[in-house]
XYZ file of C-alpha atoms in Angstrom:
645
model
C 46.184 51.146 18.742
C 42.997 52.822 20.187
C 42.540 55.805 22.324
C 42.225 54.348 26.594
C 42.089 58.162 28.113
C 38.817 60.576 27.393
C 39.829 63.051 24.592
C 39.415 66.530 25.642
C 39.922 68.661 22.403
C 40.556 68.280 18.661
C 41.862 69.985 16.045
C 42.263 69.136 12.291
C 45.892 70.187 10.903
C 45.546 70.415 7.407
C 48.323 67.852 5.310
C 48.883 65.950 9.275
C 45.318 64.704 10.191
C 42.982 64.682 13.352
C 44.967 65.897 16.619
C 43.320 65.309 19.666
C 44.424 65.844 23.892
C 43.157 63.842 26.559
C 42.387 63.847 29.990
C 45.765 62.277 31.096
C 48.081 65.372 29.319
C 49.188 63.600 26.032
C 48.041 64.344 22.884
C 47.733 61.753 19.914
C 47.410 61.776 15.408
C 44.211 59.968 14.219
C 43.937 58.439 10.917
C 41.075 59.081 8.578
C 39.626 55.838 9.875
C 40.015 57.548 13.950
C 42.462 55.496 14.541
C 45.720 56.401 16.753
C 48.738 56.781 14.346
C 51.177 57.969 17.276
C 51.274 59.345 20.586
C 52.897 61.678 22.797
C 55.084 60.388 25.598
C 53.781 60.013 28.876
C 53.914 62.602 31.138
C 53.907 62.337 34.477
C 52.182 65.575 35.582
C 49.511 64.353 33.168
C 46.522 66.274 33.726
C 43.526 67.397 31.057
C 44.728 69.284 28.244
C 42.229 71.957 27.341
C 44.492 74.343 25.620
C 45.369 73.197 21.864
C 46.963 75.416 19.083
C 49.468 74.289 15.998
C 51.183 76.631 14.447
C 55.240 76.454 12.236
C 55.018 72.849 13.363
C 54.962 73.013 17.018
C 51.501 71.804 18.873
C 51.566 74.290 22.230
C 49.227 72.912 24.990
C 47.973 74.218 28.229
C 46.097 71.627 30.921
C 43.890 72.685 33.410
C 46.598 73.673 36.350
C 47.956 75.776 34.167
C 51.441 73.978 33.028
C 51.996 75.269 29.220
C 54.017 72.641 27.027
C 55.314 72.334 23.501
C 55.738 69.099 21.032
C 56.906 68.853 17.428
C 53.967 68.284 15.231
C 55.950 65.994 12.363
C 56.500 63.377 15.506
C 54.706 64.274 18.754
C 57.599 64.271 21.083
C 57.578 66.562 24.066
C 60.051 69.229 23.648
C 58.773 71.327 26.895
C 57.259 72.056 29.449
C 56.631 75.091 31.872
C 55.551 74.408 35.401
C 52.469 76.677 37.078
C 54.097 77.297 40.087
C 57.418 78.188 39.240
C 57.062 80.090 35.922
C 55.134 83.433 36.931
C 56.245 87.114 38.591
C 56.281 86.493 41.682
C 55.530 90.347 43.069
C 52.186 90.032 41.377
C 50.833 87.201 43.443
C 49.445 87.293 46.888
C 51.025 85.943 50.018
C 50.811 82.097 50.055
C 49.203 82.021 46.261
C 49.503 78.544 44.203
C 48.166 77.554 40.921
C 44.514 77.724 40.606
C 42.520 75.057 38.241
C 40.756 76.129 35.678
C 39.797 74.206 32.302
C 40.778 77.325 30.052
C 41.305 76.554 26.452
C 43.042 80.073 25.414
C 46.063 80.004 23.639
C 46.832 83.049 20.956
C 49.713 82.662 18.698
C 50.949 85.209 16.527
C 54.001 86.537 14.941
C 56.305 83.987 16.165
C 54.958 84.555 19.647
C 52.863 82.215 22.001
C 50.271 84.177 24.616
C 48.627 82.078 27.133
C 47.149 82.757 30.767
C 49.421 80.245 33.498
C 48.178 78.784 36.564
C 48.053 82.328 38.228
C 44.708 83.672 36.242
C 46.069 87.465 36.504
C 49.276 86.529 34.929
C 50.027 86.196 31.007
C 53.072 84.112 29.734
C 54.570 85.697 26.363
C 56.500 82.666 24.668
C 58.971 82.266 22.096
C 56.983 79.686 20.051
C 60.673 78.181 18.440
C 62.280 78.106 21.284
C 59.978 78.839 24.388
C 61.786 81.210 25.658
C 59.706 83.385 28.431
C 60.016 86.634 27.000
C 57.585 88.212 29.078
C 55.399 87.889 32.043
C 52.846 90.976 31.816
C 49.305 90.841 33.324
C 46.512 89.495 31.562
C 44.504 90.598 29.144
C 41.414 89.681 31.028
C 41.715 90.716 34.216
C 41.023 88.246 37.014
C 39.548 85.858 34.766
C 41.460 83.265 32.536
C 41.914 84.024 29.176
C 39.135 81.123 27.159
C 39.729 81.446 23.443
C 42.435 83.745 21.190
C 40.985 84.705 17.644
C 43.878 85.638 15.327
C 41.723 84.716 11.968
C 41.160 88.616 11.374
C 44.679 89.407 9.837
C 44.778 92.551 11.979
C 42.202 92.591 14.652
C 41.991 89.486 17.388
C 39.601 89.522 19.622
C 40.033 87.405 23.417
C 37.229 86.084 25.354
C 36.689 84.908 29.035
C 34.889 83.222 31.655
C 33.141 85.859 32.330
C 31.093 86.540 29.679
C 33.571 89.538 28.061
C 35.220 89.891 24.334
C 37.785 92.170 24.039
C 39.466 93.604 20.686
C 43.001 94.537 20.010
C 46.006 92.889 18.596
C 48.963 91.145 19.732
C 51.181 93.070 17.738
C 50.965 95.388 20.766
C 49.048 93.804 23.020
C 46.456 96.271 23.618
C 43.069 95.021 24.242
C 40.827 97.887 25.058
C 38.023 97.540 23.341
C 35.180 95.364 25.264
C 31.683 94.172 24.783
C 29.849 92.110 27.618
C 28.010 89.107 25.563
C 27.125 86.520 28.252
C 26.913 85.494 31.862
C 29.229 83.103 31.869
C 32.330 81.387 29.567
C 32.777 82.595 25.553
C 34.541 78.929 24.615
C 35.028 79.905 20.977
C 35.056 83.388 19.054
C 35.668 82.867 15.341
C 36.108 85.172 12.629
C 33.449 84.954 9.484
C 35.496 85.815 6.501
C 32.199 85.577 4.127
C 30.543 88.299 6.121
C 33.126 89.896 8.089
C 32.026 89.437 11.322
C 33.000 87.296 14.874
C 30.450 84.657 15.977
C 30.689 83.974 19.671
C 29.062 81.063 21.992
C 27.378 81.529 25.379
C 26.922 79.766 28.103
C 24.282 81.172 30.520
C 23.044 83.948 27.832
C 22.681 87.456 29.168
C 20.155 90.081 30.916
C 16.864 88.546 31.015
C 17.579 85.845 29.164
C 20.838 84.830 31.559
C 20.057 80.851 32.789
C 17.099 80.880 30.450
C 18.028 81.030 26.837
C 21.864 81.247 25.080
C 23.538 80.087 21.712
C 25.457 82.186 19.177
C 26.248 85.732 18.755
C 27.554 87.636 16.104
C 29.814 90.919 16.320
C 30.636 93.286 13.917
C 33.930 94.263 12.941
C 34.219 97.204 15.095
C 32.840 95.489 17.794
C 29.702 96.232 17.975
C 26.890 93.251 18.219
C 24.689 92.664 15.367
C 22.485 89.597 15.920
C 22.242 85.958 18.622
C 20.275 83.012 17.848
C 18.947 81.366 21.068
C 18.983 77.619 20.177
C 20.219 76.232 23.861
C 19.244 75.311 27.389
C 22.717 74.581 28.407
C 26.373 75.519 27.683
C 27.266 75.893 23.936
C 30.997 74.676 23.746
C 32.113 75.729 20.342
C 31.113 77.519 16.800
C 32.991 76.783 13.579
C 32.893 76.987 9.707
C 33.272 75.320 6.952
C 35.973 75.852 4.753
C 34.364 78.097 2.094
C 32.033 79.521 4.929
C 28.874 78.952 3.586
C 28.170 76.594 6.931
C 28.954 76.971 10.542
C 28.520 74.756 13.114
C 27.698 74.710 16.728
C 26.548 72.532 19.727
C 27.285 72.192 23.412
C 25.510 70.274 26.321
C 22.306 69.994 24.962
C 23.819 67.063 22.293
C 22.717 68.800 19.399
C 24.475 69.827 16.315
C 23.099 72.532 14.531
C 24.310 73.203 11.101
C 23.929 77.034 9.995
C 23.216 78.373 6.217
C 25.923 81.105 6.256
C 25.086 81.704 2.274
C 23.505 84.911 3.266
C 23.809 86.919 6.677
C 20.819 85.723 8.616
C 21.247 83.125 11.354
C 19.524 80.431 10.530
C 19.660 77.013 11.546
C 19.219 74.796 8.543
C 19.904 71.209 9.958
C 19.797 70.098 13.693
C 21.876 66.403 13.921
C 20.928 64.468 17.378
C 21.109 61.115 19.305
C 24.806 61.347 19.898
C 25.908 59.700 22.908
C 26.538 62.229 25.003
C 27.335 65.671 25.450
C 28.766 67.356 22.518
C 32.609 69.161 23.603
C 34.283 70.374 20.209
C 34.479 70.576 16.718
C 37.134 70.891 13.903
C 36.224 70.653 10.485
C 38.802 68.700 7.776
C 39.979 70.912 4.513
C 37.371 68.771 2.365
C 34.371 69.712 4.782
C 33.689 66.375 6.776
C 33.079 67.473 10.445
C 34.656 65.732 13.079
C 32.613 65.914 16.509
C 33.930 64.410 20.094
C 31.331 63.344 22.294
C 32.116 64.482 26.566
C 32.216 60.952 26.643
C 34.998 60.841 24.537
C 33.612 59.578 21.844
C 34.619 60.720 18.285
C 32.455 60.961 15.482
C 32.895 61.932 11.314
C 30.169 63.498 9.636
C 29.797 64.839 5.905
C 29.491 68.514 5.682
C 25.626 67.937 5.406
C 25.611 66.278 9.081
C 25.597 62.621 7.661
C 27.346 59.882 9.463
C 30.197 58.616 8.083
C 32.149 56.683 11.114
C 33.015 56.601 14.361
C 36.239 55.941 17.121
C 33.732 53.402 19.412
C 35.342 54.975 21.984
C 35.216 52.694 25.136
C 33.826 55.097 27.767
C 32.389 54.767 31.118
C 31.092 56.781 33.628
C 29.297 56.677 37.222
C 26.466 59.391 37.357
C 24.513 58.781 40.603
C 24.842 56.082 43.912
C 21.859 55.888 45.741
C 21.344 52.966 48.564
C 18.567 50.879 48.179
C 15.923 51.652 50.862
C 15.478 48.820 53.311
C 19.713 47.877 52.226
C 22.209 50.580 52.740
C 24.960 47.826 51.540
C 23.678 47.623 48.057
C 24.194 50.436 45.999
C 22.674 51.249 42.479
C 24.902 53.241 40.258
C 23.640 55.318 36.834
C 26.125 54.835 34.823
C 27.023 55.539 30.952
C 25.578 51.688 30.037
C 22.319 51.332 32.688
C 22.412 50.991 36.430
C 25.466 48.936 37.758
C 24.413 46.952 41.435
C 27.476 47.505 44.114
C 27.648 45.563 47.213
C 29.385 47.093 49.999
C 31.003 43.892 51.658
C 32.809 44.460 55.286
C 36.462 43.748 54.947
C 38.264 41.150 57.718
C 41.074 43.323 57.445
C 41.754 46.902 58.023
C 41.498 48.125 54.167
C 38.048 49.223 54.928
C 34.532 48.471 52.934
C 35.127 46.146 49.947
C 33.051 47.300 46.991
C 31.802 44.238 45.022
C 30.326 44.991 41.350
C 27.104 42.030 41.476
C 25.384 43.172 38.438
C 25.590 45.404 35.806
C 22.164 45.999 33.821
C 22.471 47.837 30.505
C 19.001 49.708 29.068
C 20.641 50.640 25.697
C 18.781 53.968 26.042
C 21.323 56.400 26.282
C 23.401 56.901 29.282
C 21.714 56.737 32.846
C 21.815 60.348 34.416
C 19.957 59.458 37.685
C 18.680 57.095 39.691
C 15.640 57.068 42.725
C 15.564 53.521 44.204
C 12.128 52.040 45.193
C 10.988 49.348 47.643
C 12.005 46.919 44.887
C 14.353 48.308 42.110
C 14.661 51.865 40.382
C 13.496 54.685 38.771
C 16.104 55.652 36.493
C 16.157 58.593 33.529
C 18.233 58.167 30.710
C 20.171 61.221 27.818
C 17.655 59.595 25.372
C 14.925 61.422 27.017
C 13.324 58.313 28.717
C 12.141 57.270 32.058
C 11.887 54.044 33.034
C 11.621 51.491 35.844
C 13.628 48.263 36.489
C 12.913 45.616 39.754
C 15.804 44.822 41.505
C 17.300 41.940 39.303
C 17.460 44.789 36.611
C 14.146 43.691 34.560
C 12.880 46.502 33.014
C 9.252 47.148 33.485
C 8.547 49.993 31.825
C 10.261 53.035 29.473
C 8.184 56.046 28.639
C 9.494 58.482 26.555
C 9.318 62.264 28.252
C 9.048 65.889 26.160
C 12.732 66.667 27.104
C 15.883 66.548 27.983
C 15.674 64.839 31.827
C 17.754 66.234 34.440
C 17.097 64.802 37.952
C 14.625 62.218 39.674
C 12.766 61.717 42.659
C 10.433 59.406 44.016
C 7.938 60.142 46.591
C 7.926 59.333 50.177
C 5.432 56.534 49.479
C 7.406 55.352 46.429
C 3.939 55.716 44.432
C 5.112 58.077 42.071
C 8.123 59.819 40.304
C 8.850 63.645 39.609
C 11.557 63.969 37.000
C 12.757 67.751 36.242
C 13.340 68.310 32.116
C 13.945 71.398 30.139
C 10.304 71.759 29.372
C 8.927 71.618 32.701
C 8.262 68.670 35.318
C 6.556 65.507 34.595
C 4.773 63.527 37.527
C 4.248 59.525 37.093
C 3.009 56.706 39.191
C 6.239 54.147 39.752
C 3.376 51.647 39.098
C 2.759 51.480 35.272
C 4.515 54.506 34.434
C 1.156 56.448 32.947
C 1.897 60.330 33.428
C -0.314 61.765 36.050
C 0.918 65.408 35.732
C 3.093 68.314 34.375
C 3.670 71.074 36.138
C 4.834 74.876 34.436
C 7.563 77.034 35.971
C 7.347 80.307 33.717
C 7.978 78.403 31.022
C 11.443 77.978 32.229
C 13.757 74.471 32.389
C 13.395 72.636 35.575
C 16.850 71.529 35.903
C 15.935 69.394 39.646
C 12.900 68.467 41.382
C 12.352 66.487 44.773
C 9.426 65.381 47.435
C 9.293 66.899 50.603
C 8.909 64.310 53.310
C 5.206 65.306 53.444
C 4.882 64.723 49.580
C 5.066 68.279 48.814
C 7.091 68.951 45.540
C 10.269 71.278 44.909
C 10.991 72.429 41.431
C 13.999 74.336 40.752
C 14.299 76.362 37.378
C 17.333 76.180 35.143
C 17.944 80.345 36.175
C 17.604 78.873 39.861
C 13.831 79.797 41.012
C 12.359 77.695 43.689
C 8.548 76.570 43.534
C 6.834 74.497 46.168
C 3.752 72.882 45.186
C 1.071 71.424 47.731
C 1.375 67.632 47.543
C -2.594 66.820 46.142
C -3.895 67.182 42.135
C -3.904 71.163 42.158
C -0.603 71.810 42.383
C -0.938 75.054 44.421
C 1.656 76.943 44.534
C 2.802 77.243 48.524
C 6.265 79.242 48.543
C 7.963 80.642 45.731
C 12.130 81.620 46.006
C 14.598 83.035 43.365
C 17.635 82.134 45.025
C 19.897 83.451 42.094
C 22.067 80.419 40.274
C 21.577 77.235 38.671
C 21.092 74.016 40.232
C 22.270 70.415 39.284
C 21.189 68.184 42.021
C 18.805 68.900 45.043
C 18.115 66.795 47.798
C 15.292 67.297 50.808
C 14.962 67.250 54.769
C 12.253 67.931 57.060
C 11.128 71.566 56.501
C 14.576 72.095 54.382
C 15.895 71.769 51.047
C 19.905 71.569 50.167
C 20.770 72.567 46.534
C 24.035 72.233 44.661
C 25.384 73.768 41.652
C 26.995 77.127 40.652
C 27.470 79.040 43.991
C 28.094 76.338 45.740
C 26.083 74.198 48.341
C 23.081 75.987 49.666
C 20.973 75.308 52.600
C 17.310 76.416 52.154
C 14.761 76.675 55.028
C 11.330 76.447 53.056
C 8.914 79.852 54.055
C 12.775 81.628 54.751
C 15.187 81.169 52.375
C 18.822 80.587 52.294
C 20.647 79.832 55.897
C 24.119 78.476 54.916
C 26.157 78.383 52.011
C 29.651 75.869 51.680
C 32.127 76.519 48.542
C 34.969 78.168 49.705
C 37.927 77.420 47.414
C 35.838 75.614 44.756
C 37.011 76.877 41.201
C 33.796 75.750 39.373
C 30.427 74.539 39.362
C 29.164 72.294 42.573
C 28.277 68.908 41.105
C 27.177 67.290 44.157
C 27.956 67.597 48.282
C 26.972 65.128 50.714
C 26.554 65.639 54.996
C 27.780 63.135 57.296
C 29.089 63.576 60.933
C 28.464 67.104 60.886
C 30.879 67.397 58.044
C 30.106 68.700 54.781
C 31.501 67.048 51.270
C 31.083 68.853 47.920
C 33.059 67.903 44.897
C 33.397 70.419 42.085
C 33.492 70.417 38.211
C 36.965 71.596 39.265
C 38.077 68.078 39.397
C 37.923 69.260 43.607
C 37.088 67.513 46.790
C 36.391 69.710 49.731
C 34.947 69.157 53.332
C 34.050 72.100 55.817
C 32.432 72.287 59.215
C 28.120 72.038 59.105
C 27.709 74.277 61.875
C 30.215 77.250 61.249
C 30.510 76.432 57.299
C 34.320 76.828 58.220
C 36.983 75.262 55.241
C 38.327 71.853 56.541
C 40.459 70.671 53.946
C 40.664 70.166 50.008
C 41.679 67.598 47.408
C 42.222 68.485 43.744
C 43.635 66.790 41.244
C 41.026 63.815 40.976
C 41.612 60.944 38.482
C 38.904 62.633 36.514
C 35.587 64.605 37.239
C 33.454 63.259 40.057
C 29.979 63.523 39.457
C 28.281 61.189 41.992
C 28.927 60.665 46.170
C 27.207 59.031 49.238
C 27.958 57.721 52.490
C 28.764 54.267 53.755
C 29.215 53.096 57.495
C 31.631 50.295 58.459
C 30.167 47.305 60.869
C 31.583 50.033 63.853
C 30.135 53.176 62.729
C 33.273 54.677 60.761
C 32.039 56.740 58.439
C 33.417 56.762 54.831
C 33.015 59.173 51.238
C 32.299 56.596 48.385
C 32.691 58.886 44.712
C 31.740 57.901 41.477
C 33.878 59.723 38.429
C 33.473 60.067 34.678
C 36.189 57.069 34.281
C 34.117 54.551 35.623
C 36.077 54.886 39.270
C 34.550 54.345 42.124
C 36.643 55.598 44.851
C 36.126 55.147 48.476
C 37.766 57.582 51.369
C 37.703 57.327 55.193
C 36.357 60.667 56.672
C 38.336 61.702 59.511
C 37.757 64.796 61.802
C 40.528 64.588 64.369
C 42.472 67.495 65.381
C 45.410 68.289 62.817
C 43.670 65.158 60.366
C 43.193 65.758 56.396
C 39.478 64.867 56.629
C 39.877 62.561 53.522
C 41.979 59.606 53.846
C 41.781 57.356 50.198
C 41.356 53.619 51.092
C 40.742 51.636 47.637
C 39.745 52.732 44.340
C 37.318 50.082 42.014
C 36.442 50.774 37.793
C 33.455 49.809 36.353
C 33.876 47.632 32.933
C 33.889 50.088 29.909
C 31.953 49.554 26.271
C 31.515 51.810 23.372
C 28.043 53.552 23.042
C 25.646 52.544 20.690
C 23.541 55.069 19.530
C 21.299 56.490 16.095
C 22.458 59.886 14.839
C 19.030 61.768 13.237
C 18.808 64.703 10.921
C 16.532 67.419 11.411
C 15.606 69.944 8.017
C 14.444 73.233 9.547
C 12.825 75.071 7.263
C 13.798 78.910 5.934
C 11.421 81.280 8.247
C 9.741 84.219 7.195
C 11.944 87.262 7.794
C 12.385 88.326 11.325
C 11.839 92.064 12.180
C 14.817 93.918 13.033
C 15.983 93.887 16.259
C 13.987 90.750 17.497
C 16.406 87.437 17.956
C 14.649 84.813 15.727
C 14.345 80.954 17.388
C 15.370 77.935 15.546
């Protein structure tokens, strides 16, 4: 058998083997070879499973609506399930209040007992973990905010963490948690206790103070609680932190797709060995009782190292994903997707019934340089950037005419209003090219920061938007002056440009900019997480969130107009189609492969999203080249000053 849903989390259970959840809500046993032993049953409430803890032979979940369940380790049957809705104290909720979603991995387990946030954030469920029992329903531990990761290695002292940046200390014994430090801006995934040192290491997300959206990676806390030391290794979202089994190791990666492998011998952080070129994103991290490392890719790929960071094999993982859709210019019925293999071409064929726009896969061009994160169509083909820190250019029956490698990790693409040249935003700055050869004409600074999106102003002006969400307009000729400069607060994934007007998605929502002013409107009402990417069409605005959410309010008033959640899996890229007649309709592209197309409807009383046909891209394992990286030991680092890898 092979895995067919995209793993979410794994966890090594010492004398059972590799467990691992997926996106669909069942959780499977992998061989030493990664192959599927058995399988939970179906379930169908299915959702992601983000929440994964073993303990006396039960494997207790949680998936991302909140719905807690229980299965016997020795055979992987379901033995329960709690439902979000139904399972909470109902005079602590406010009038109307439903299950929020929320990809919160927290699950504490001790003495007998199971602790775990439900699909009302404020609320804690207290579990019998042998029979499930709900023994209590008290409020949670963190507040407002979704309990992320329980720490019970510390025989008396566990600390919690959340999405907001806090660790608290207590125990569950009593459930008192009233010690708190504030280590980051954003999520703690993973607090683990160092039993060579005695001490908590903690990941960040955003970092914190100064360095919040700039700089983040590890941080280690002292026993008491106080915070010793943080090693700044990231640009993006550092998922998890582990050790190996005698300590003398830990590991830890996130978004940026590197695995760094730490010398815990002594107490200094320091980053001995950096492993990249993994397909993808990197998600989690369990390590086997004889050392080998086990890493899952966001792709869902799963791959087995040796406790030094060699490869040793792989799942091959069949994976697919749809990045980007952008029309070609002079042919709004041919679309060209980025997608986890190259640029697929979709035709948008008219329909003779009344199904609606028939989506046509014509080609499907594969680059075999890493997965294609955006695309900026030209007169004749694309500019496309890829996770193996290329650019390159293909002509419109997907030759490819040139690749250039750039310093960094890309992020977005543009091309300029006369197609002559391409901007693409990476974390060490902005590099300009001409479309025509591909020769770098320019790189342009932004305090040193990330550029994390970048587009041409209709009069070939250029926006640059920093990583910790500054805005920099530069004039459009060889001096790059600098014309209007904006710190509009939050990071950006995706911006996109009209007239004297810039709109830019990403945490906070979708943001309207008038260049020389600043922010005018702002849409994400009822969006649990980051914006991905948002769309305006018939004075309607679409924005789907990391949230797995589809929501549509009112341009003019910003007013809420209606909301889908629950998506087959996370959408990343959206555009606009027109029928023959003018009917407007919402074509998303998910992680899966999907490509599903809605009707938009604005009638009185109407759900302004109406599904009409969903179509899957064909799936293939990556192919990829791990590489090792020696760091060497640095010279001792003053005290008080956070050393860089």
């Amino acid at each position: 058998m092979e895995l067919t849903d995209r793993v979410i989390r794994i966890l090594y259970v010492d004398g059972t083997g590799l467990l691992a959840s997926d996106s669909v809500g069942r959780i499977h046993l992998l061989d030493e070879e990664l192959r599927v032993v058995r399988s939970s049953p179906f379930v169908r409430q299915g959702r992601p499973l983000y929440g994964l803890a073993v303990h006396d032979g039960w494997v207790v979940g949680k998936d991302r609506m909140g719905a807690v369940f229980r299965w016997s380790l020795a055979t992987l049957e379901l033995v329960d399930r709690l439902d979000p809705a139904t399972v909470c104290d109902p005079s602590g909720l406010v009038p109307g209040e439903e299950p929020s979603p929320v990809s919160s991995r927290g699950i504490g387990v001790w003495d007998g007992r199971v602790y775990v946030t439900s699909g009302y954030h404020r609320q804690m469920l207290v579990l019998d973990l042998h029979t499930f029992d709900v023994l209590e329903i008290r409020p949670n531990i963190c507040g407002g905010s979704p309990m992320e990761w329980a720490c019970t290695e510390h025989p008396t002292r566990h600390a919690v963490s959340d999405k907001k940046g806090s660790l608290r200390f207590g125990s569950f014994a009593d459930g008192v948690f009233d010690e708190h430090v504030k280590l980051d801006d954003g999520n703690i995934h993973r607090v683990r206790w160092d039993a060579r040192h005695r001490r908590f290491w903690a990941t960040q997300d955003f970092g914190e103070g100064e360095n919040a959206d700039v700089a983040n990676g590890v941080v280690v806390v002292g026993e008491q609680g106080e915070k010793e030391a943080e090693l700044l290794f990231a640009r993006d979202d550092v998922e998890f932190v582990a050790f190996s089994p005698d300590f003398a190791r830990a590991y830890s990666g996130g978004f940026d797709g590197e695995l760094h492998i730490f010398d815990n011998s002594s107490p200094e952080l320091r980053i001995a060995r950096t492993v990249t070129g993994f397909p993808h994103q990197l998600s989690d991290l369990t390590v086997a009782p004889d050392g080998d490392v086990f890493v899952l890719c966001q792709d869902g790929e799963i791959v087995r190292l040796d406790a030094d960071g060699e490869f040793v094999r792989a799942a091959g993982f069949r994976r697919q994903a749809v990045w980007d859709i952008q029309a070609a210019p002079h042919d709004p019925g041919t679309l060209y997707c980025a997608t986890d293999t190259g640029v697929a071409v979709v035709r948008v064929v008219e329909a003779e019934s009344s199904g609606g726009p028939m989506l046509r896969v014509e080609a499907e061009h594969t680059t075999a340089l890493g997965f294609t994160r955006r695309v900026a169509p030209l007169a004749s083909g694309w500019v496309g950037i890829t996770r193996d820190h290329r650019v390159f250019r293909s002509e419109a029956d997907g030759t490819l005419r040139w690749n250039r490698e750039l310093p960094a990790l890309p992020h977005t693409v543009a091309v300029s209003p006369d197609g002559s040249r391409a901007l693409v935003a990476t974390n060490a700055g902005a590099v300009e090219l001409d479309t025509g050869e591909g020769r770098e004409s320019a790189r342009f600074d932004v305090d040193g920061l990330p550029v994390w999106a970048g587009v041409y102003l209709p009069d070939g002006r250029r926006v640059l938007v920093t990583r910790n969400g500054v805005i920099t307009v530069l004039d459009a000729g060889d001096g790059a002056e600098v014309m209007w400069r904006f710190d509009q607060g939050e990071y950006p994934k995706r911006i996109r440009a009209e007239e004297d007007r810039i709109y830019v998605v990403g945490d906070g929502g979708l943001k309207e900019i008038v260049i020389g002013l600043g922010v005018v409107a702002r849409w994400a009402k009822l969006l649990s997480n980051t914006v991905e990417n948002a769309v305006i069409a018939d004075g309607l605005v679409c924005a789907v969130s990391y949230g797995m959410q589809l929501a549509a309010y009112d341009y003019e008033s910003t007013r809420f107009r209606g909301l889908l959640e629950d998506l087959p899996d996370y959408p990343k890229a959206m555009t606009v189609l027109r029928s023959a007649s003018g009917t407007a309709y919402l074509l998303l592209g998910h992680r899966t492969g999907l490509l599903s197309l809605y009707r938009l409807q604005q009638g009185a009383g109407e759900r302004p999203f109406a599904k009409v046909r969903d179509r899957w891209l064909a799936r293939s394992p990556a192919t990829y080249t791990l590489i090792r990286h020696d760091h060497p030991a640095p010279s001792r680092t003053p005290a008080g000053l956070s050393p860089q890898p």
